Coordinates of C-alpha atoms in Angstrom, one line a residue:
M28 CA 134.3 75.8 73.8
S29 CA 136.8 78.5 73.1
T30 CA 136.4 81.7 75.1
E31 CA 138.8 83.8 73.0
N32 CA 136.1 85.6 71.1
L33 CA 133.6 86.1 73.9
T34 CA 132.8 89.8 74.4
Q35 CA 134.1 91.1 77.7
S36 CA 131.3 93.0 79.6
P37 CA 132.6 96.4 80.7
E38 CA 133.1 96.7 84.5
Q39 CA 130.2 98.5 86.1
P40 CA 131.2 101.8 87.8
R41 CA 130.9 101.7 91.5
R42 CA 127.9 103.6 92.8
K43 CA 128.6 106.6 95.0
P44 CA 127.3 106.2 98.6
R45 CA 123.8 107.8 98.9
V46 CA 123.4 110.2 101.9
A47 CA 119.9 111.1 103.0
V48 CA 120.0 114.4 104.9
V49 CA 117.0 114.4 107.2
F50 CA 116.0 117.7 108.8
G51 CA 113.1 119.8 110.2
G52 CA 111.0 117.8 112.7
R53 CA 108.3 118.3 115.2
S54 CA 110.3 120.1 117.9
S55 CA 110.6 123.8 118.6
E56 CA 114.0 123.6 117.0
H57 CA 112.5 122.9 113.6
G58 CA 113.8 126.1 111.9
I59 CA 117.3 125.7 113.2
S60 CA 117.4 122.2 111.9
V61 CA 116.5 123.5 108.4
V62 CA 119.3 126.0 108.7
T63 CA 121.7 123.3 109.8
A64 CA 120.7 121.1 106.8
G65 CA 121.3 124.0 104.4
A66 CA 124.9 124.3 105.6
V67 CA 125.4 120.5 105.4
L68 CA 123.9 120.3 101.9
S69 CA 126.2 123.2 100.8
A70 CA 129.3 121.4 102.2
I71 CA 128.8 117.8 101.3
D72 CA 131.1 116.6 98.5
R73 CA 128.7 115.9 95.5
A74 CA 131.6 114.2 93.6
K75 CA 131.9 111.7 96.4
Y76 CA 128.2 111.2 97.5
D77 CA 124.8 111.2 96.1
V78 CA 122.5 113.3 98.3
L79 CA 118.8 113.0 99.0
P80 CA 117.2 115.8 101.1
I81 CA 114.3 114.7 103.2
G82 CA 112.4 117.2 105.4
I83 CA 110.1 116.3 108.3
T84 CA 107.3 118.8 108.6
Q85 CA 106.1 120.2 111.9
D86 CA 103.2 117.8 112.0
G87 CA 105.5 114.8 111.3
R88 CA 105.1 114.2 107.6
W89 CA 108.3 113.1 105.8
A90 CA 108.5 115.2 102.6
L91 CA 110.7 115.2 99.5
T92 CA 112.2 118.7 99.5
A93 CA 114.2 120.9 97.2
D94 CA 117.9 120.6 97.3
D95 CA 118.3 124.4 97.7
P96 CA 120.5 125.5 100.5
E97 CA 120.0 129.2 99.7
R98 CA 116.4 128.9 100.8
M99 CA 117.3 127.3 104.1
A100 CA 118.6 130.4 105.9
I101 CA 117.3 132.8 108.5
V102 CA 116.1 135.9 106.7
D103 CA 114.8 139.0 108.4
R104 CA 114.9 137.2 111.7
K105 CA 112.5 134.6 110.3
Q106 CA 113.4 130.9 110.4
P107 CA 112.8 128.6 107.3
S108 CA 110.6 125.6 107.4
V109 CA 110.2 122.3 105.7
E110 CA 106.7 123.3 104.6
Q111 CA 108.4 126.1 102.4
L112 CA 110.7 123.5 100.8
A113 CA 108.4 120.5 100.3
E114 CA 107.7 119.6 96.7
S115 CA 104.1 118.6 97.6
T116 CA 101.7 119.4 100.4
E117 CA 100.5 115.7 100.5
G118 CA 103.3 113.4 99.3
G119 CA 105.3 111.4 101.8
V120 CA 108.6 109.7 101.9
V121 CA 108.7 106.2 103.4
L122 CA 111.8 104.4 104.8
P123 CA 111.0 100.7 104.9
V124 CA 111.4 99.1 108.3
D125 CA 113.2 96.1 106.7
P126 CA 117.0 95.6 107.1
S127 CA 117.2 93.8 103.8
N128 CA 115.7 96.7 101.9
R129 CA 117.1 100.2 102.1
E130 CA 115.1 101.6 99.2
V131 CA 113.2 104.8 99.9
V132 CA 109.8 105.2 98.4
Y133 CA 107.8 108.4 97.7
S134 CA 104.0 108.3 97.3
E135 CA 101.2 110.8 96.8
P136 CA 97.5 110.0 97.2
G137 CA 96.0 108.5 94.1
S138 CA 99.5 107.9 92.5
V139 CA 101.7 104.9 92.0
P140 CA 104.5 105.0 94.6
K141 CA 107.9 106.1 93.2
A142 CA 111.1 104.4 94.2
L143 CA 113.8 106.9 95.1
G144 CA 116.6 104.4 95.3
E145 CA 118.6 102.9 98.2
V146 CA 120.0 105.0 101.0
D147 CA 123.4 104.0 102.4
V148 CA 123.6 106.4 105.3
V149 CA 121.3 108.9 107.0
F150 CA 122.7 112.3 108.2
P151 CA 120.0 113.4 110.7
V152 CA 120.4 117.0 111.5
L153 CA 117.3 117.2 113.7
H154 CA 117.5 119.0 117.0
G155 CA 115.4 118.3 120.1
P156 CA 112.6 115.8 120.7
Y157 CA 111.5 113.5 117.8
G158 CA 114.9 113.5 116.2
E159 CA 117.9 114.0 118.4
D160 CA 116.4 112.1 121.4
G161 CA 116.8 108.5 120.2
T162 CA 113.4 108.2 118.4
L163 CA 114.7 108.6 114.9
Q164 CA 117.8 106.6 115.8
G165 CA 115.5 103.7 116.9
L166 CA 113.7 103.8 113.5
L167 CA 116.9 103.7 111.6
E168 CA 118.1 100.8 113.8
L169 CA 115.0 98.9 112.9
S170 CA 115.5 99.8 109.2
G171 CA 119.2 98.7 109.3
V172 CA 120.4 102.0 107.8
P173 CA 123.6 103.4 109.2
Y174 CA 123.4 107.0 110.5
V175 CA 125.6 109.9 111.6
G176 CA 125.8 110.5 115.4
S177 CA 125.0 108.7 118.6
G178 CA 122.8 105.7 119.0
V179 CA 119.5 105.3 120.8
L180 CA 120.8 105.3 124.4
A181 CA 123.3 108.1 124.0
S182 CA 120.8 110.3 122.1
A183 CA 118.1 109.8 124.8
V184 CA 120.6 110.6 127.6
G185 CA 121.9 113.6 125.7
Q186 CA 118.4 115.0 125.3
D187 CA 117.3 114.6 128.9
K188 CA 119.2 117.0 131.1
D189 CA 118.1 115.1 134.3
Y190 CA 119.4 111.7 133.3
M191 CA 122.4 113.3 131.5
K192 CA 123.5 114.8 134.8
R193 CA 122.9 111.5 136.6
V194 CA 125.1 109.7 134.2
F195 CA 127.9 112.3 134.4
T196 CA 127.8 112.1 138.2
S197 CA 128.0 108.3 138.2
F198 CA 131.2 108.7 136.1
G199 CA 132.7 111.2 138.5
L200 CA 132.1 114.3 136.3
K201 CA 131.1 117.3 138.4
V202 CA 127.7 118.9 137.7
G203 CA 126.1 122.0 139.2
P204 CA 123.2 122.0 141.7
Y205 CA 119.8 121.3 140.1
V206 CA 116.3 120.1 140.9
V207 CA 113.8 118.4 138.6
I208 CA 110.0 118.8 138.6
R209 CA 108.3 115.9 136.8
P210 CA 104.9 116.2 135.2
R211 CA 103.2 114.0 137.8
E212 CA 104.5 116.1 140.6
W213 CA 103.1 119.3 139.1
Q214 CA 99.8 117.7 138.2
Q215 CA 99.3 116.2 141.7
D216 CA 100.3 119.1 143.8
E217 CA 101.5 122.4 142.2
S218 CA 102.1 124.0 145.6
A219 CA 104.4 121.2 146.7
A220 CA 106.3 121.3 143.4
R221 CA 106.7 125.1 143.6
K222 CA 107.8 124.8 147.2
K223 CA 110.5 122.3 146.1
I224 CA 111.9 125.0 143.8
V225 CA 111.6 127.8 146.4
D226 CA 113.5 125.6 149.0
F227 CA 116.1 125.0 146.3
A228 CA 116.5 128.8 145.9
G229 CA 116.7 129.1 149.7
E230 CA 119.7 126.7 149.7
H231 CA 121.5 127.9 146.5
G232 CA 120.3 131.5 146.1
W233 CA 118.8 133.5 143.3
P234 CA 118.9 133.8 140.3
L235 CA 117.8 130.4 139.1
F236 CA 117.5 129.1 135.5
V237 CA 114.2 127.4 134.8
K238 CA 114.5 125.1 131.7
P239 CA 112.6 122.5 129.8
A240 CA 114.4 119.2 130.7
R241 CA 114.4 118.0 127.1
A242 CA 114.8 120.9 124.7
G243 CA 117.7 122.7 123.1
S244 CA 118.8 125.9 121.4
S245 CA 118.0 127.7 124.7
F246 CA 114.3 127.5 123.9
G247 CA 112.0 127.9 126.9
I248 CA 114.8 129.0 129.3
T249 CA 114.2 131.9 131.8
K250 CA 116.6 133.5 134.2
V251 CA 114.6 134.1 137.3
D252 CA 115.9 136.8 139.7
D253 CA 113.3 136.4 142.5
L254 CA 110.1 134.6 143.5
A255 CA 107.9 137.1 141.5
G256 CA 109.1 135.7 138.2
L257 CA 109.0 132.0 139.0
D258 CA 105.4 131.1 137.9
E259 CA 105.9 132.7 134.5
A260 CA 109.2 130.9 134.0
I261 CA 107.7 127.6 134.9
E262 CA 104.8 128.2 132.4
E263 CA 107.3 129.1 129.7
A264 CA 109.4 126.0 130.3
Q265 CA 106.3 123.7 130.3
R266 CA 105.3 125.1 126.9
H267 CA 108.2 123.1 125.5
D268 CA 108.3 120.1 127.9
P269 CA 106.1 119.1 130.9
K270 CA 109.3 118.0 132.7
I271 CA 111.4 121.0 133.9
I272 CA 114.8 121.4 135.4
V273 CA 115.9 124.2 137.7
E274 CA 119.6 125.0 137.9
A275 CA 121.5 127.2 140.3
L276 CA 123.7 130.0 138.9
L277 CA 127.3 129.0 138.5
R278 CA 129.6 132.0 138.6
G279 CA 132.4 131.7 136.1
R280 CA 133.1 131.5 132.3
E281 CA 131.2 129.4 129.7
I282 CA 133.6 127.1 127.9
E283 CA 132.6 124.7 125.1
C284 CA 134.6 121.9 123.4
G285 CA 133.8 119.7 120.4
V286 CA 134.4 115.9 120.2
L287 CA 134.7 114.1 116.9
E288 CA 135.0 110.4 116.2
F289 CA 138.2 109.5 114.3
E290 CA 139.4 106.1 113.1
D291 CA 141.3 105.6 116.3
G292 CA 138.6 107.0 118.7
P293 CA 137.2 110.3 119.8
R294 CA 139.3 113.4 119.9
A295 CA 138.6 116.9 121.3
S296 CA 138.8 120.2 119.5
V297 CA 140.3 123.4 120.8
P298 CA 137.8 124.9 123.3
A299 CA 135.8 128.1 122.8
E300 CA 134.5 130.7 125.2
I301 CA 131.1 132.2 125.1
P302 CA 131.5 135.7 126.5
P303 CA 128.7 137.5 128.3
V304 CA 126.2 139.0 125.9
Q305 CA 125.4 142.5 127.1
S306 CA 122.1 142.7 125.3
H307 CA 120.8 139.4 126.6
A308 CA 120.3 138.0 130.1
F309 CA 122.2 134.9 129.1
Y310 CA 123.3 133.0 125.9
D311 CA 119.7 132.5 124.7
F312 CA 118.3 131.6 121.3
E313 CA 118.3 135.2 120.0
A314 CA 122.0 135.6 120.9
K315 CA 122.9 132.2 119.3
Y316 CA 121.1 132.4 116.0
I317 CA 119.7 135.9 115.4
D318 CA 122.1 138.4 116.8
S319 CA 125.2 136.2 116.1
A320 CA 126.9 136.6 119.4
A321 CA 130.6 135.8 118.7
G322 CA 132.3 133.1 120.7
I323 CA 136.1 133.3 121.2
V324 CA 138.0 130.5 119.4
P325 CA 140.3 129.3 120.8
A326 CA 139.3 130.1 124.4
P327 CA 141.9 132.2 126.3
L328 CA 142.9 129.4 128.7
T329 CA 146.2 128.2 130.1
E330 CA 147.8 125.1 128.5
E331 CA 146.8 123.1 131.6
Q332 CA 143.2 124.3 131.4
T333 CA 142.9 123.5 127.7
A334 CA 144.3 120.0 128.2
E335 CA 141.9 119.4 131.1
I336 CA 138.7 120.5 129.3
R337 CA 139.7 118.5 126.2
R338 CA 140.1 115.4 128.5
L339 CA 136.8 116.0 130.2
A340 CA 135.0 116.5 126.9
V341 CA 136.1 113.1 125.7
E342 CA 135.3 111.6 129.1
A343 CA 131.8 113.0 128.8
F344 CA 131.5 111.5 125.3
E345 CA 132.5 108.1 126.5
A346 CA 130.4 108.3 129.7
A347 CA 127.2 108.7 127.7
S348 CA 128.3 106.1 125.1
C349 CA 128.2 108.7 122.3
E350 CA 129.3 108.2 118.7
G351 CA 130.2 110.5 115.9
L352 CA 130.1 113.9 117.5
V353 CA 129.3 115.9 120.6
R354 CA 129.6 119.5 121.8
A355 CA 130.3 119.5 125.5
D356 CA 129.4 122.7 127.5
F357 CA 131.2 123.5 130.7
F358 CA 131.5 126.3 133.3
L359 CA 135.0 127.3 134.5
T360 CA 134.0 128.5 137.9
D361 CA 135.6 131.3 139.8
D362 CA 137.6 128.8 141.9
G363 CA 139.1 127.3 138.7
E364 CA 137.1 124.1 138.5
F365 CA 135.4 122.8 135.3
V366 CA 131.8 121.8 135.8
I367 CA 129.9 120.2 133.0
N368 CA 126.6 121.7 132.1
E369 CA 125.4 119.5 129.2
I370 CA 126.3 117.8 126.0
N371 CA 124.6 118.1 122.6
T372 CA 124.7 114.9 120.5
M373 CA 123.7 116.9 117.4
P374 CA 125.0 120.4 117.9
G375 CA 124.2 123.2 115.5
F376 CA 125.9 123.2 112.1
T377 CA 124.9 126.7 111.1
P378 CA 127.6 128.9 109.6
I379 CA 128.0 130.7 113.0
S380 CA 127.7 127.5 115.1
M381 CA 130.5 126.9 117.6
Y382 CA 131.0 123.2 116.9
P383 CA 132.3 123.7 113.3
R384 CA 134.2 126.8 114.3
M385 CA 136.1 124.9 117.0
W386 CA 137.0 122.2 114.6
Q387 CA 138.0 124.7 111.9
E388 CA 140.4 126.2 114.4
T389 CA 141.7 122.7 115.2
G390 CA 142.5 122.0 111.6
V391 CA 139.4 120.2 110.3
S392 CA 137.5 122.2 107.7
Y393 CA 133.7 122.2 107.5
G394 CA 133.8 120.0 104.4
E395 CA 136.2 117.5 106.0
L396 CA 134.1 117.6 109.2
V397 CA 131.0 116.5 107.2
D398 CA 132.9 113.9 105.4
R399 CA 134.4 112.4 108.6
L400 CA 131.0 112.1 110.1
V401 CA 129.6 110.3 107.1
Q402 CA 132.6 108.0 106.9
A403 CA 132.3 107.2 110.6
A404 CA 128.7 106.3 110.1
L405 CA 129.5 104.0 107.2
R406 CA 132.1 102.2 109.2
R407 CA 129.6 101.3 111.9
S408 CA 126.9 98.6 111.8
T409 CA 123.5 99.1 113.1
G410 CA 122.3 97.0 116.0
L411 CA 124.2 96.1 119.1
R412 CA 127.8 97.3 119.0

């Protein structure tokens, strides 16, 4: 049979990768996550990617939301929420826990479920528990959907300041003095737990910083100058996390550095310095997101100091088995030593956030930064790697 007159079917155009930007969540950082998502949605290349915004409400419902970055900003000192953006008060988005099926489904009570199409990669911009701590990452691993950022282990380590410091110490990175009060300690004997902190203050001096062990954006942190303020600080930290960590004051400069995964491995950005904020006791939530305290980028360091902190930032990234991105926070002490304070596996992406500012100064624009993170996620498989 001759094939000369057979009609040639036109070549089907390649489908653009579909990126689900997941934001909001159940933690106290819900509002900041929405702001971060707004910035990512504004920057992602729509000619290169299809985008599906999915918000998680404060009670844990996955909602289909408006793709409207302008409504995802802090206005009059008030944070936005997924509830304000959700297209329905009852409808829910479902990601099948089936590696052979990446199709997202939307359903409302009494209605036929609606297929929203396949998702190729998830960009989770959740901060804090129930999103940045390995829980969402575990769900995505079960679903077989690639995602931006670190895996289950690194996310969990990066969220828990106690185990984070233990990992850093085991890899030879220097951390400051700290003590941890676990929920069971406090429940069984408050007096003994409090004495543990008082003894720590006797050894390292006041002031102390009392923090939730597994929270971010400086929520729940109190600088305590003496014994009189201790109980109130503990209560505030426990509002965010029953496990608390108490850190000694380190005298020196606050220096941050960004790490980004390139094709040949992780690289560090130029560092930034967080100068003292006169109107705040420390670099707290209000200073970061409301009053827009300005960091200095690049940090005024010597060439040797800059090279050293960039090396240490990548070392911290590797020590915790991170992927994608990390912001590493250090103190440069008065005796000239870098002490790592913590890492953030999903740092803020708001317009004034330090991570994108550091990479902008390093030569990676915001749009390129978002693209590199998505491409790095698409290159990786889920599962053991």
